[in-house]
mmCIF file of C-alpha atoms in Angstrom:
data_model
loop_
_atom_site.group_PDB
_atom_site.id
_atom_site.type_symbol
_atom_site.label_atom_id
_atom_site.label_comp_id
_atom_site.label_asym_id
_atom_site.label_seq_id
_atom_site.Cartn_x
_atom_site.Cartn_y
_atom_site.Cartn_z
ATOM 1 C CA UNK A 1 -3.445 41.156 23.585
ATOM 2 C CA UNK A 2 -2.812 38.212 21.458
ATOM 3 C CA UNK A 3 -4.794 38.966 19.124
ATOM 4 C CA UNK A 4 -3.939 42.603 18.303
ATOM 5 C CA UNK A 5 -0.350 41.337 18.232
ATOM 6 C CA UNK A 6 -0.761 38.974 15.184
ATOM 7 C CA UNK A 7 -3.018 41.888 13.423
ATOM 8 C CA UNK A 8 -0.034 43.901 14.045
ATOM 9 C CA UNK A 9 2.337 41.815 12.441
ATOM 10 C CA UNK A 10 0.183 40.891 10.100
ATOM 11 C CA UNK A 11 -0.332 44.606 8.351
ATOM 12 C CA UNK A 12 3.486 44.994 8.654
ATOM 13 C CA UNK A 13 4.218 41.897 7.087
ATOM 14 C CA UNK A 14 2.095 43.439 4.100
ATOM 15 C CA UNK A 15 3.455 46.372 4.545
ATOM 16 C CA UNK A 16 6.763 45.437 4.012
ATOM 17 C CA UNK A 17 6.266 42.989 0.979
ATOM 18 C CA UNK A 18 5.209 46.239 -0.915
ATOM 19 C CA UNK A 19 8.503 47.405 -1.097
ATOM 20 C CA UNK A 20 9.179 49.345 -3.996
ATOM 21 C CA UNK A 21 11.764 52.115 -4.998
ATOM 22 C CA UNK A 22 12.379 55.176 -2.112
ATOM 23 C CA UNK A 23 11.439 52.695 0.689
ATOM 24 C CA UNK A 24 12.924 52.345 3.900
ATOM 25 C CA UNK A 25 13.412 49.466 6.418
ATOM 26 C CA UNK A 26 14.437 50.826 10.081
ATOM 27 C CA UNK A 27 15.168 49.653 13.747
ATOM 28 C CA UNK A 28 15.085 51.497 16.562
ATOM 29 C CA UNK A 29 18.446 51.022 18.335
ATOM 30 C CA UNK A 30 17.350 52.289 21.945
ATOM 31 C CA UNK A 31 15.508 49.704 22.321
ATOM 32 C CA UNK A 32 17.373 46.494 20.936
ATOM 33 C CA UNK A 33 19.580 46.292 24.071
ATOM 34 C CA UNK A 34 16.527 45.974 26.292
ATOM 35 C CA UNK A 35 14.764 43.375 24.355
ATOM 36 C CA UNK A 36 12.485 45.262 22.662
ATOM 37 C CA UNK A 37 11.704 45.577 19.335
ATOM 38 C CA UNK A 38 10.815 48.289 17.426
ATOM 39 C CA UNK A 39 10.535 48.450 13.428
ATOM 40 C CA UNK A 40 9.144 50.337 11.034
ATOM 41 C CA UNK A 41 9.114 51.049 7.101
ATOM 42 C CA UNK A 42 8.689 53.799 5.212
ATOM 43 C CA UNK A 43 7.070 54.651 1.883
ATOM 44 C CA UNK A 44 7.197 57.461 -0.153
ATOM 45 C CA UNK A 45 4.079 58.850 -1.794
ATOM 46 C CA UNK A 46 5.354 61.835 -3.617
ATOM 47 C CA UNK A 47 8.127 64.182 -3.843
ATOM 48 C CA UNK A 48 7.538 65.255 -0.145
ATOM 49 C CA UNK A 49 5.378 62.647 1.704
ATOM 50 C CA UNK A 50 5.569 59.224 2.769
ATOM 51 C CA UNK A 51 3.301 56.723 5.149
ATOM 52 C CA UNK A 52 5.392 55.153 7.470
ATOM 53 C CA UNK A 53 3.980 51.540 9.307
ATOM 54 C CA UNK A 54 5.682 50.929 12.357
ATOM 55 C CA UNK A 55 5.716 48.006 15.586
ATOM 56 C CA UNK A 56 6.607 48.005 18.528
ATOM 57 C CA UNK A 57 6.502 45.074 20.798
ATOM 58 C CA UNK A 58 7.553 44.781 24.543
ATOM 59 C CA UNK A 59 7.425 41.388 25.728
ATOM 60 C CA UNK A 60 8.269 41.930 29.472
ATOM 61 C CA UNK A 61 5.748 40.227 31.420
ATOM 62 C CA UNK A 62 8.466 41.286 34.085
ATOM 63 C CA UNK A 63 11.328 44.089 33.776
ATOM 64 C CA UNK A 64 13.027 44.655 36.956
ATOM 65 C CA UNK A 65 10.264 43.084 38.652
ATOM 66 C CA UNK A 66 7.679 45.531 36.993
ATOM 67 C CA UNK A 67 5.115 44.816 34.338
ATOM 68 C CA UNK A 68 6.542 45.886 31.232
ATOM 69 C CA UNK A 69 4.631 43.625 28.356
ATOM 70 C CA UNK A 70 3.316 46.071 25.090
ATOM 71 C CA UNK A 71 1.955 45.346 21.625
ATOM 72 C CA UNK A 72 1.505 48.395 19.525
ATOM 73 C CA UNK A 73 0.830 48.915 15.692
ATOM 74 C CA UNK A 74 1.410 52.765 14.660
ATOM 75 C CA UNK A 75 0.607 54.758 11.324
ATOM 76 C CA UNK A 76 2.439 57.918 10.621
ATOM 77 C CA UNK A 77 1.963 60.722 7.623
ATOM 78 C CA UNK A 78 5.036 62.885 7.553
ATOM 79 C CA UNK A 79 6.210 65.759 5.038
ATOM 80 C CA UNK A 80 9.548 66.436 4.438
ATOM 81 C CA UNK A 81 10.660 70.213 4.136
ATOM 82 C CA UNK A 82 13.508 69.972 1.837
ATOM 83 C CA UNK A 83 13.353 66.456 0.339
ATOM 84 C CA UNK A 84 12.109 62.681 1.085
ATOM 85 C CA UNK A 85 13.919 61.316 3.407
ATOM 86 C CA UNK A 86 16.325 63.855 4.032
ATOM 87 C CA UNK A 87 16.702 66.643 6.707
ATOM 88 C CA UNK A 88 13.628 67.920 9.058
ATOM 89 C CA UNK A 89 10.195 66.567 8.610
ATOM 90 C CA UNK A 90 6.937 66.798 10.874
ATOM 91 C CA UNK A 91 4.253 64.000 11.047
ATOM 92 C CA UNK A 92 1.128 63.431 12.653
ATOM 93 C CA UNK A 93 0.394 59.304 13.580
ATOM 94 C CA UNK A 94 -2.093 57.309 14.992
ATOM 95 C CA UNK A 95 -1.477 54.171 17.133
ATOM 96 C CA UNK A 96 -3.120 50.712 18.646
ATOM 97 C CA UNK A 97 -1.788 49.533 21.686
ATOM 98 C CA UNK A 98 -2.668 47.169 24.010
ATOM 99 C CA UNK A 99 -0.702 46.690 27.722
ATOM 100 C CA UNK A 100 -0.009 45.133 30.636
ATOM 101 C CA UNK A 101 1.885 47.538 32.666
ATOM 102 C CA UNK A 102 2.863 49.384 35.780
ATOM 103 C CA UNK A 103 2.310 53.476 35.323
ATOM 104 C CA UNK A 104 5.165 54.832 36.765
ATOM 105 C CA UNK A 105 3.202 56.427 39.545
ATOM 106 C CA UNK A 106 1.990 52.937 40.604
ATOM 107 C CA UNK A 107 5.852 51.591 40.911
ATOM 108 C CA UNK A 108 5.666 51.678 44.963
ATOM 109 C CA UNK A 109 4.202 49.920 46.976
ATOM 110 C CA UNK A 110 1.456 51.066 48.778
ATOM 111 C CA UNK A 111 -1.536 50.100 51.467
ATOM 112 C CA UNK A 112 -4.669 48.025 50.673
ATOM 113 C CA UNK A 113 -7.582 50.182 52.156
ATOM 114 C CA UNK A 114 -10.554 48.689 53.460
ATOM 115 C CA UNK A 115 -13.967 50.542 52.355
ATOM 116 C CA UNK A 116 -13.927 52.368 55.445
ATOM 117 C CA UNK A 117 -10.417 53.889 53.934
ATOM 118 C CA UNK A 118 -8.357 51.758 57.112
ATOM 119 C CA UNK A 119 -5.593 50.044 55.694
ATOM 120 C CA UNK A 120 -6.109 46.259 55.778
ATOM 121 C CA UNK A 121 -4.185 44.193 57.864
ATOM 122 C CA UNK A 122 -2.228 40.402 56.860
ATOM 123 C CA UNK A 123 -3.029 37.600 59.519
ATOM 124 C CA UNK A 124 0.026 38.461 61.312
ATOM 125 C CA UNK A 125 -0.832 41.825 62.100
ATOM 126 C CA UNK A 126 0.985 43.702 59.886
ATOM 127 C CA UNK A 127 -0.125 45.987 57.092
ATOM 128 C CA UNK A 128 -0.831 44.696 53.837
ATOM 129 C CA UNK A 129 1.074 46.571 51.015
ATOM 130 C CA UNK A 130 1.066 45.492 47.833
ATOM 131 C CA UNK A 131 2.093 47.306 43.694
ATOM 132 C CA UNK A 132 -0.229 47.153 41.532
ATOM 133 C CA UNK A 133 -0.515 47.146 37.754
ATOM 134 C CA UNK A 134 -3.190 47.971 34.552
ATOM 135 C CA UNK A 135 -3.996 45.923 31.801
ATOM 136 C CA UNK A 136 -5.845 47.498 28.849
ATOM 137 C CA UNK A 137 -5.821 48.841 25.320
ATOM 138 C CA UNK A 138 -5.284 52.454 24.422
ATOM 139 C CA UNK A 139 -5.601 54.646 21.195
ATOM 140 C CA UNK A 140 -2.867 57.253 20.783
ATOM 141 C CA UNK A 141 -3.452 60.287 18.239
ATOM 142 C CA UNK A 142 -0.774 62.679 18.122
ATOM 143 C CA UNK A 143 2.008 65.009 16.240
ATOM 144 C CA UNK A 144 6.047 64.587 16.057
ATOM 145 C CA UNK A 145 8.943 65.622 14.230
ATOM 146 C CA UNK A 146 12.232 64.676 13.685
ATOM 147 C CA UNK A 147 15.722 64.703 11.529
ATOM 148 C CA UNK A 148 16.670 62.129 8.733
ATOM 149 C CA UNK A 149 20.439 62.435 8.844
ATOM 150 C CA UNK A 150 22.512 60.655 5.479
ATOM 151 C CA UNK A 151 25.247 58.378 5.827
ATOM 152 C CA UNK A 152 25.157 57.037 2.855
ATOM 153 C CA UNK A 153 22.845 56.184 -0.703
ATOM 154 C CA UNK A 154 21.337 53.327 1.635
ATOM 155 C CA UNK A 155 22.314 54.224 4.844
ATOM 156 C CA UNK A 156 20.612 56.824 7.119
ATOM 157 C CA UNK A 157 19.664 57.336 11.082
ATOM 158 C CA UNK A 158 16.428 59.074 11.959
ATOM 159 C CA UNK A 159 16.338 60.529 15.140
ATOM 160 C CA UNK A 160 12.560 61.697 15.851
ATOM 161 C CA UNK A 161 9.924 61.999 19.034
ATOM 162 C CA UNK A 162 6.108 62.375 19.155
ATOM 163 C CA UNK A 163 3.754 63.429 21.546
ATOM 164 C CA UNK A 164 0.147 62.892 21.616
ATOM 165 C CA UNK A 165 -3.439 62.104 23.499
ATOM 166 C CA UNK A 166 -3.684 58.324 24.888
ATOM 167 C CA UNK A 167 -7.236 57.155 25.557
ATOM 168 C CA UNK A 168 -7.132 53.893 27.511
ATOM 169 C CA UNK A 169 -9.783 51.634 28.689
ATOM 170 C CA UNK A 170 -8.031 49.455 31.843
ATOM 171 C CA UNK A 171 -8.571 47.028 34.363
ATOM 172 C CA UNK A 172 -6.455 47.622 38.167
ATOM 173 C CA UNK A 173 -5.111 44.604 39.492
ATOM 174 C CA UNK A 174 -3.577 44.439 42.863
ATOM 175 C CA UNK A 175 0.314 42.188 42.469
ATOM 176 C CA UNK A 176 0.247 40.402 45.571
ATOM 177 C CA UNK A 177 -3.336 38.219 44.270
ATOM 178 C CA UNK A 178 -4.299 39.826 40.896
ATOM 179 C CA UNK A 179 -7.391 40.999 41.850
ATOM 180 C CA UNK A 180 -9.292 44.274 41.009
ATOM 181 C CA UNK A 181 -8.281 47.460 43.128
ATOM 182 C CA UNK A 182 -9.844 50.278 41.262
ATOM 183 C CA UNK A 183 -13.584 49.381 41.981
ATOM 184 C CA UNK A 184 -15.092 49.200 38.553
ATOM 185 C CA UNK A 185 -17.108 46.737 37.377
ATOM 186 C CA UNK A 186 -16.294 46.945 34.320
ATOM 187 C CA UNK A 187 -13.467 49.001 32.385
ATOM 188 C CA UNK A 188 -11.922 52.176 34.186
ATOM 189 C CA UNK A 189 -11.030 55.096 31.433
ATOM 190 C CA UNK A 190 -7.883 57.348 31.481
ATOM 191 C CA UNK A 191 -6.752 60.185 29.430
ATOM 192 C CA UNK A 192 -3.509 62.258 28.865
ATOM 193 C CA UNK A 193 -1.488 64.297 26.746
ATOM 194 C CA UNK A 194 2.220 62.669 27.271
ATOM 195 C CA UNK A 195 5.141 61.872 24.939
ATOM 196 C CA UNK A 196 4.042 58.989 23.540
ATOM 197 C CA UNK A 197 6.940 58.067 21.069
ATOM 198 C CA UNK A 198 10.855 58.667 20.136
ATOM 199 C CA UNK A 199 14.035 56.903 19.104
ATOM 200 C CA UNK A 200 17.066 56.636 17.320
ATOM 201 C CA UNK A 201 16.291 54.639 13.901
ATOM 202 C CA UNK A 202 18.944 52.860 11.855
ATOM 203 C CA UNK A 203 17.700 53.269 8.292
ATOM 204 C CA UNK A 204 18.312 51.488 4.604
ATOM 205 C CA UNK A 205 17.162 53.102 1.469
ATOM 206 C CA UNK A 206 16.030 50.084 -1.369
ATOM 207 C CA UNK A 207 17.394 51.928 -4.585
#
C-alpha cells in the first residue's frame, strides 16, 4: 500500500510540474473536513478535451472505529460540450487503488462460525462476535459526468460523479485477532458496478 502511494504521488508530482497554459489545479472540498485529501489537475489537449490526473488518499487506519485507510491514483479523459472547462462535460477514467477497509455491509458485528457452521464460543461461555475488515487492491474502469461552473478568469467549482466496475483482489481479516475469515488461501476476488467517484472541486485556471 506503501508503495502504490509514493507511485501515486510520484506521477502527480509530474503531472503537475507540466503546467502550462488552460491548466487547472483543484481540491475536493467534501473531503478536506474529514481529513482526506483529494486533488487533481487538469490539462487541456484541444479545443474540447483535456486529461485530468487525480489522488485521493484516505489515511484512516481508524474512522469512527472503522477501517477507513485508501490510496488511489485516477486518470480521466473528458470532452467538453460547449467549451474547455466550461459548462457540461462527460468522461470516462480509470483508477488504482489499494485499501484497507470495512465494506459497509461488514460494519456489524457478527458471529465467528465454527466449520460445522455453530457459532464459536469465548472461554467464558459467551459467543464470540467480532467486525471484520478487507485489505486489497482494486482496478476501477468507469464513466462520469459533471458541470464546470465559472466564478471567475481563475476561479471555478466542478461539481461531477462517476460510476464504474471495481475488480478487487482481498484478503478477510477478522478485528478482534486479525486473522483470515474468508477461507482462501490465497486472494479472494470481488466485483461490482457501484458509484465509484464524486465531489465538489474548487478550481484555478493558470492563464
Amino acid at each position: 500500500m506503501q508503495s502504490l502511494s509514493k507511485i501515486i504521488i510520484t506521477a502527480f508530482i509530474f503531472f503537475f510540474l507540466n503546467i502550462s497554459a488552460q491548466t487547472e489545479i483543484k481540491i475536493n472540498a467534501l473531503f478536506v473536513p474529514v481529513g482526506m485529501i483529494n486533488i487533481a489537475v487538469e490539462k487541456s489537449l484541444s479545443k474540447k478535451i483535456s486529461l485530468q490526473a487525480e489522488a485521493f488518499v484516505s489515511p484512516w487506519k481508524s474512522f469512527g472505529g472503522k477501517n477507513l485507510q485508501i490510496y488511489m491514483g485516477t486518470l480521466e479523459g473528458r470532452y467538453y460540450f460547449k467549451e474547455m472547462m466550461k459548462g457540461w462535460y462527460i468522461g470516462a477514467y480509470g483508477s488504482v487503488a489499494a485499501y484497507n477497509i470495512q465494506k459497509w455491509n461488514y460494519f456489524k458485528a457478527t458471529s465467528v462460525p465454527n466449520e460445522d457452521g455453530s457459532s464459536q464460543l469465548l472461554p467464558d461461555g459467551s459467543v464470540r462476535v467480532t467486525e471484520r475488515y478487507q485489505k486489497g487492491l482494486a482496478l476501477i474502469i468507469g464513466v462520469s459526468g459533471g458541470y464546470h461552473f465559472t466564478v471567475n478568469e481563475n476561479l471555478g467549482i466542478d461539481v461531477y460523479a462517476g460510476v464504474g466496475t471495481t475488480q478487487s483482489i482481498y484478503r478477510g481479516y477478522l478485528k478482534d485477532n486479525n486473522e483470515r475469515y474468508d477461507g482462501a488461501e490465497n486472494w479472494n476476488k470481488s466485483g461490482e458496478l457501484i458509484p465509484t467517484r464524486g465531489g465538489l472541486m474548487l478550481t484555478y485556471k493558470f492563464d
